[in-house]
Amino acid sequence: MTPLLSVQGMTKRYGAHIGCADVSFDLYPGEVMGIVGESGSGKSTLLNCMAGHLRPDAGQVVFDTRTDGPRDTVTMSEPERRMLGRTDWAFVHQHARDGLRMGVSAGGNVGERLMAVGERHYGDIRDKATDWLGRVEIDAARIDDRPTTFSGGMQQRLQIARNLVTGPRLVFMDEPTGGLDVSVQARLLDLLRGLVRDMGLSAIIVTHDLAVVRLLADRLMVMKNGRVVEAGLTDQVLDDPQHAYSQLLVSSVLQV
Amino acid sequence: MNAYNFAYLDEQTKRMIRRALLKGLAIPGYQVPFASREMPMPYGWGTGGVQVSAAVLTPEDTFKVIDQGADDTTNAVSIRTFFQRTAGVATTTVTHDATVIQTRHRIPEEALGEGQILVYQVPIPEPLRFLEPRESETRKMHSLEEYGLMHVKLYEDISRHGHIATSYAYPVKVEGRYVMDPSPIPKFDNPKLGDMAAIQLFGAGREQRIYALPPYTQVVSLDFEDHPFEATKADHPCGMCGAQDSYLDELIIDDAGGRMFVCSDTDYCEARQAAGHKGKDAA
Ligand SMILES: Nc1ncnc2c1ncn2[C@@H]1O[C@H](COP(=O)(O)OP(=O)(O)OP(=O)(O)O)[C@@H](O)[C@H]1O
Ligand SMILES: [Mg+2]
Ligand SMILES: [Zn+2]
């Protein structure tokens, strides 16, 4: 089987400082990859390089496109990459305000990607927005309200709806549950798990929270100082970590 | 007596503006940056339009200025006087006698012909500004033809008002390529933008942008399939000349709240009255 995403030698420096170094892995259709590691270990840098938000210094990000098969998204033209970014790819930010238009209604937020790919029937766009609000458990009566009037959990669910409405095949998420109350986190995780399963989504999830990867990720990469120190099936890594750093990470969480 | 160069601006500045105009005409709807000059009037008075007019006027031209359709507002009079003094050009209020017409907020009712130039004063040239304040991002959106955001604005209109409530500066797509702000003309005037025989030039002074529509350019107002664009106007005939097809201003005529609808294009209205047309409020 062709990997949906094949990352090779991903490297990003900030001056002399290493953001991430020589990261390689394959992601297969329907798989969810978790990336864990302490603060500053390079998780967001890696994710942003893969998603085309940061330009890596070295490495390839080969995506199996619908029309042309595997293509290196680092070297493809910017219009093509941005087109991927609003069709087959989605990006869920930690802070909903970074991923939403706060001055636009919930319906407009969900509809934006549809309009960006050429939908021009208001009624259809609104129906799809209504449907998606329902799928992320937001009352349809809130469709014309701005996200500024939403709770943190609702904003995050709205951001997810806005991203998934065009049926992407790959979702990048950076700490999607960060900054939310524990009970709100649990509900969001349930929702994400359901959506990933129902839509057969592939996803790459960056998180501090091992409970998140336990629930969502099939496989796991542990990062330290910009490098992957251990990778494997989630349960294996969490239950039987091999690398000293992974052991520390797992045990420190278990102690909490 | 004449302390200024012809039409106030020096020849080098005019050449620079003409280069921007030619580039604008070559790429219809594309916003060309230009080095806007200080003019002896405030920005709100249409310094972008004034600079464009200065760059295209020749001594043989006949110049007309309209503001909201009228030739006699303070703004129109002062710009007309400015070019009378600095360029010595003939001026007129008669649309078909003018070779260069500078305008704010309207397109004349009378169809313009080849050989005429319409110069628009533009306050905000960037149609995407409303939802995306970052200039670097809007420039990218234009270059990559990423215009979904424009429809988000119209979507918001419909969701809030039940219909597209934008009635001025209604966005258009030019030759299937660039999305353009037609300046704050009423959307009633939008259909006149397309396929016009005259040259249309747009100048934004404070924002330092010039754009243009060469004659007979395709201009389409953005809309949704189920909420098509409509060029609306007040549903009345003109009280003075009886015109059914012209854009109207609503006037309060007495203390008792009496109202009257009159053509906003004063030249059009006066010409019709002179030809014997009479509205119900005409004396
Ligand atoms: N724009 C930048 N300029 C310079 N250094 C940066 C920049 N962004 C990140 N870094 C550095 O690169 C390293 C990796 O940062 P990154 O944000 O990828 O870590 P992270 O694992 O996502 O951390 P966190 O869990 O706190 O979000 C850190 O040492 C960080 O200080
Ligand atoms: Mg991070
Ligand atoms: Zn009239």
Coordinates of C-alpha atoms in Angstrom, one line a residue, chain A:
Chain A
M1 CA 0.0 0.0 0.0
T2 CA 1.2 3.5 -0.8
P3 CA 1.6 5.7 2.3
L4 CA -0.8 8.7 2.4
L5 CA 2.1 10.7 3.7
S6 CA 5.8 9.9 3.7
V7 CA 8.1 12.2 5.6
Q8 CA 11.8 11.9 4.9
G9 CA 14.7 13.7 6.8
M10 CA 12.6 16.6 7.9
T11 CA 14.9 19.2 9.4
K12 CA 14.3 22.8 10.5
R13 CA 16.8 25.1 12.2
Y14 CA 16.2 28.5 13.8
G15 CA 19.6 30.0 13.2
A16 CA 22.1 27.7 15.0
H17 CA 19.2 26.3 17.1
I18 CA 17.6 23.0 16.1
G19 CA 13.8 23.0 15.7
C20 CA 13.6 19.4 14.5
A21 CA 16.2 17.2 12.9
D22 CA 16.1 14.3 10.5
V23 CA 12.6 13.1 11.2
S24 CA 11.3 10.3 8.9
F25 CA 8.1 8.2 9.0
D26 CA 5.2 6.9 6.9
L27 CA 1.6 7.4 7.6
Y28 CA -0.9 5.0 6.0
P29 CA -4.5 5.8 5.1
G30 CA -6.8 5.8 8.1
E31 CA -3.9 5.9 10.6
V32 CA -3.5 8.3 13.4
M33 CA 0.0 9.2 14.5
G34 CA 0.7 10.9 17.8
I35 CA 3.7 13.1 18.5
V36 CA 4.6 13.6 22.2
G37 CA 7.5 15.2 24.0
E38 CA 8.3 17.9 26.4
S39 CA 7.9 21.6 25.7
G40 CA 10.4 22.8 23.2
S41 CA 11.1 19.3 21.8
G42 CA 10.1 20.3 18.3
K43 CA 6.6 18.9 17.9
S44 CA 5.0 22.1 16.6
T45 CA 8.0 22.8 14.3
L46 CA 7.7 19.4 12.8
L47 CA 3.9 19.7 12.3
N48 CA 4.2 23.1 10.8
C49 CA 6.9 21.9 8.4
M50 CA 4.7 19.0 7.3
A51 CA 1.6 21.2 6.9
G52 CA 3.5 23.7 4.7
H53 CA 3.3 26.5 7.3
L54 CA 7.1 26.5 7.8
R55 CA 9.7 25.9 5.1
P56 CA 12.0 23.1 6.2
D57 CA 15.7 23.4 5.6
A58 CA 15.9 19.8 4.4
G59 CA 13.6 16.9 3.8
Q60 CA 10.6 15.7 1.9
V61 CA 6.9 15.6 2.6
V62 CA 5.4 13.3 0.0
F63 CA 1.6 13.2 -0.1
D64 CA -0.4 10.8 -2.1
T65 CA -2.5 13.3 -4.0
R66 CA -5.9 12.3 -5.5
T67 CA -5.0 13.4 -9.0
D68 CA -1.3 12.9 -9.5
G69 CA -0.3 10.3 -6.9
P70 CA 2.7 10.9 -4.6
R71 CA 4.0 14.4 -4.8
D72 CA 6.6 16.2 -2.6
T73 CA 4.6 19.1 -1.1
V74 CA 7.8 21.0 -0.1
T75 CA 8.8 21.5 -3.7
M76 CA 5.4 21.8 -5.3
S77 CA 4.2 25.3 -6.2
E78 CA 2.7 27.5 -3.6
P79 CA -0.8 27.6 -5.3
E80 CA -0.8 23.8 -5.3
R81 CA 0.2 23.6 -1.7
R82 CA -2.4 26.2 -0.6
M83 CA -5.0 24.3 -2.6
L84 CA -4.2 21.1 -0.7
G85 CA -4.4 23.2 2.5
R86 CA -8.1 23.9 1.8
T87 CA -9.1 20.6 0.3
D88 CA -7.4 17.4 1.3
W89 CA -5.6 18.8 4.3
A90 CA -6.9 20.3 7.5
F91 CA -5.2 22.0 10.4
V92 CA -6.6 22.3 13.9
H93 CA -4.8 24.9 16.0
Q94 CA -4.4 24.8 19.7
H95 CA -6.0 28.2 20.1
A96 CA -9.3 28.3 18.3
R97 CA -8.9 32.0 17.6
D98 CA -5.9 31.1 15.3
G99 CA -8.0 28.8 13.3
L100 CA -11.3 30.7 13.2
R101 CA -12.5 34.0 11.8
M102 CA -13.7 35.6 15.0
G103 CA -15.6 38.4 13.1
V104 CA -17.6 35.9 11.0
S105 CA -20.6 33.9 12.1
A106 CA -20.3 30.1 12.9
G107 CA -22.0 29.3 9.6
G108 CA -19.7 31.5 7.7
N109 CA -16.7 29.9 9.4
V110 CA -17.9 26.5 8.4
G111 CA -18.9 27.6 4.9
E112 CA -15.6 29.3 4.1
R113 CA -13.8 26.3 2.8
L114 CA -16.8 25.3 0.7
M115 CA -16.8 28.7 -0.9
A116 CA -13.1 28.6 -1.3
V117 CA -13.4 25.5 -3.5
G118 CA -16.2 27.1 -5.6
E119 CA -19.6 26.3 -4.0
R120 CA -22.0 29.1 -5.0
H121 CA -25.3 28.0 -3.7
Y122 CA -26.2 29.7 -0.4
G123 CA -28.8 27.2 0.6
D124 CA -26.5 24.3 0.1
I125 CA -23.7 25.9 2.0
R126 CA -26.0 26.7 4.8
D127 CA -27.4 23.2 4.9
K128 CA -23.9 21.7 5.1
A129 CA -22.9 24.2 7.8
T130 CA -26.0 23.2 9.8
D131 CA -25.2 19.5 9.4
W132 CA -21.6 20.1 10.5
L133 CA -22.6 22.1 13.5
G134 CA -24.8 19.1 14.5
R135 CA -21.9 16.7 14.0
V136 CA -19.7 18.7 16.4
E137 CA -22.7 19.1 18.9
I138 CA -23.3 22.8 18.4
D139 CA -26.9 23.8 18.5
A140 CA -28.1 24.8 15.0
A141 CA -29.7 27.8 16.5
R142 CA -26.2 29.3 17.0
I143 CA -25.4 29.2 13.3
D144 CA -25.5 33.0 12.9
D145 CA -23.7 33.8 16.2
R146 CA -20.0 34.8 16.2
P147 CA -17.5 32.5 17.8
T148 CA -16.7 35.2 20.3
T149 CA -19.9 34.3 22.0
F150 CA -18.9 30.6 22.3
S151 CA -17.2 28.8 25.1
G152 CA -13.6 27.5 24.6
G153 CA -14.9 24.0 24.0
M154 CA -17.5 25.1 21.5
Q155 CA -14.9 27.3 19.6
Q156 CA -12.6 24.2 19.3
R157 CA -15.5 22.1 18.0
L158 CA -16.4 24.8 15.5
Q159 CA -12.8 24.9 14.4
I160 CA -13.0 21.2 13.8
A161 CA -16.2 21.5 11.8
R162 CA -14.7 24.3 9.7
N163 CA -11.8 22.0 8.9
L164 CA -13.7 18.8 8.2
V165 CA -16.5 20.2 6.0
T166 CA -14.7 19.6 2.8
G167 CA -13.9 16.0 3.6
P168 CA -10.1 16.2 4.0
R169 CA -8.0 13.1 4.0
L170 CA -5.3 14.3 6.4
V171 CA -5.8 16.4 9.5
F172 CA -2.9 18.0 11.4
M173 CA -3.7 18.9 15.0
D174 CA -1.5 20.9 17.4
E175 CA -2.7 20.3 21.0
P176 CA -6.4 20.2 20.0
T177 CA -7.4 19.7 23.7
G178 CA -4.8 22.1 25.2
G179 CA -6.2 24.9 27.4
L180 CA -9.6 23.3 27.9
D181 CA -11.1 22.0 31.2
V182 CA -10.7 18.3 31.8
S183 CA -14.4 17.5 31.3
V184 CA -14.5 19.6 28.2
Q185 CA -11.4 17.8 27.0
A186 CA -13.0 14.4 27.5
R187 CA -16.0 15.3 25.4
L188 CA -13.8 16.8 22.6
L189 CA -11.7 13.6 22.6
D190 CA -14.8 11.4 22.3
L191 CA -16.0 13.6 19.4
L192 CA -12.7 13.5 17.6
R193 CA -12.4 9.7 18.0
G194 CA -15.9 9.3 16.5
L195 CA -15.1 11.6 13.6
V196 CA -11.8 10.0 12.9
R197 CA -13.4 6.6 12.8
D198 CA -16.5 7.5 10.9
M199 CA -14.7 9.5 8.2
G200 CA -11.7 7.1 8.0
L201 CA -9.5 10.1 8.6
S202 CA -5.7 10.0 8.8
A203 CA -4.3 12.4 11.4
I204 CA -1.2 13.6 13.0
I205 CA -1.8 14.8 16.5
V206 CA 0.8 16.8 18.6
T207 CA 0.1 16.8 22.3
H208 CA 1.6 16.9 25.8
D209 CA -1.1 14.7 27.0
L210 CA -0.5 11.0 26.9
A211 CA -4.2 10.3 27.6
V212 CA -5.0 11.9 24.2
V213 CA -2.6 9.7 22.3
R214 CA -3.8 6.6 24.2
L215 CA -7.3 7.3 23.0
L216 CA -6.7 8.5 19.5
A217 CA -3.3 7.4 18.1
D218 CA -2.5 4.1 16.5
R219 CA 1.2 4.9 16.5
L220 CA 3.4 7.2 18.5
M221 CA 6.6 9.1 18.1
V222 CA 8.5 10.5 21.1
M223 CA 10.5 13.6 20.5
K224 CA 13.4 15.1 22.4
N225 CA 15.6 18.0 21.4
G226 CA 14.1 18.0 17.9
R227 CA 14.7 14.3 17.3
V228 CA 12.6 11.2 17.4
V229 CA 14.0 9.0 20.2
E230 CA 11.4 6.3 20.0
A231 CA 8.5 5.3 17.8
G232 CA 6.1 2.4 17.7
L233 CA 2.5 1.3 18.3
T234 CA 1.0 3.5 20.9
D235 CA 0.3 0.8 23.5
Q236 CA 3.7 -0.7 23.1
V237 CA 5.5 2.6 23.6
L238 CA 3.3 3.6 26.5
D239 CA 3.3 0.2 28.3
D240 CA 6.8 -0.8 27.5
P241 CA 8.9 2.3 26.7
Q242 CA 12.5 1.4 25.6
H243 CA 14.2 4.7 25.6
A244 CA 15.2 6.2 28.9
Y245 CA 13.5 9.5 28.0
S246 CA 10.2 7.8 27.0
Q247 CA 10.3 5.9 30.3
L248 CA 10.7 9.2 32.2
L249 CA 7.9 10.7 30.2
V250 CA 5.5 7.8 30.8
S251 CA 6.3 7.5 34.4
S252 CA 6.0 11.2 35.1
V253 CA 2.6 11.2 33.7
L254 CA 1.6 8.1 35.6
Q255 CA 2.6 9.8 38.8
V256 CA 0.4 12.8 38.2

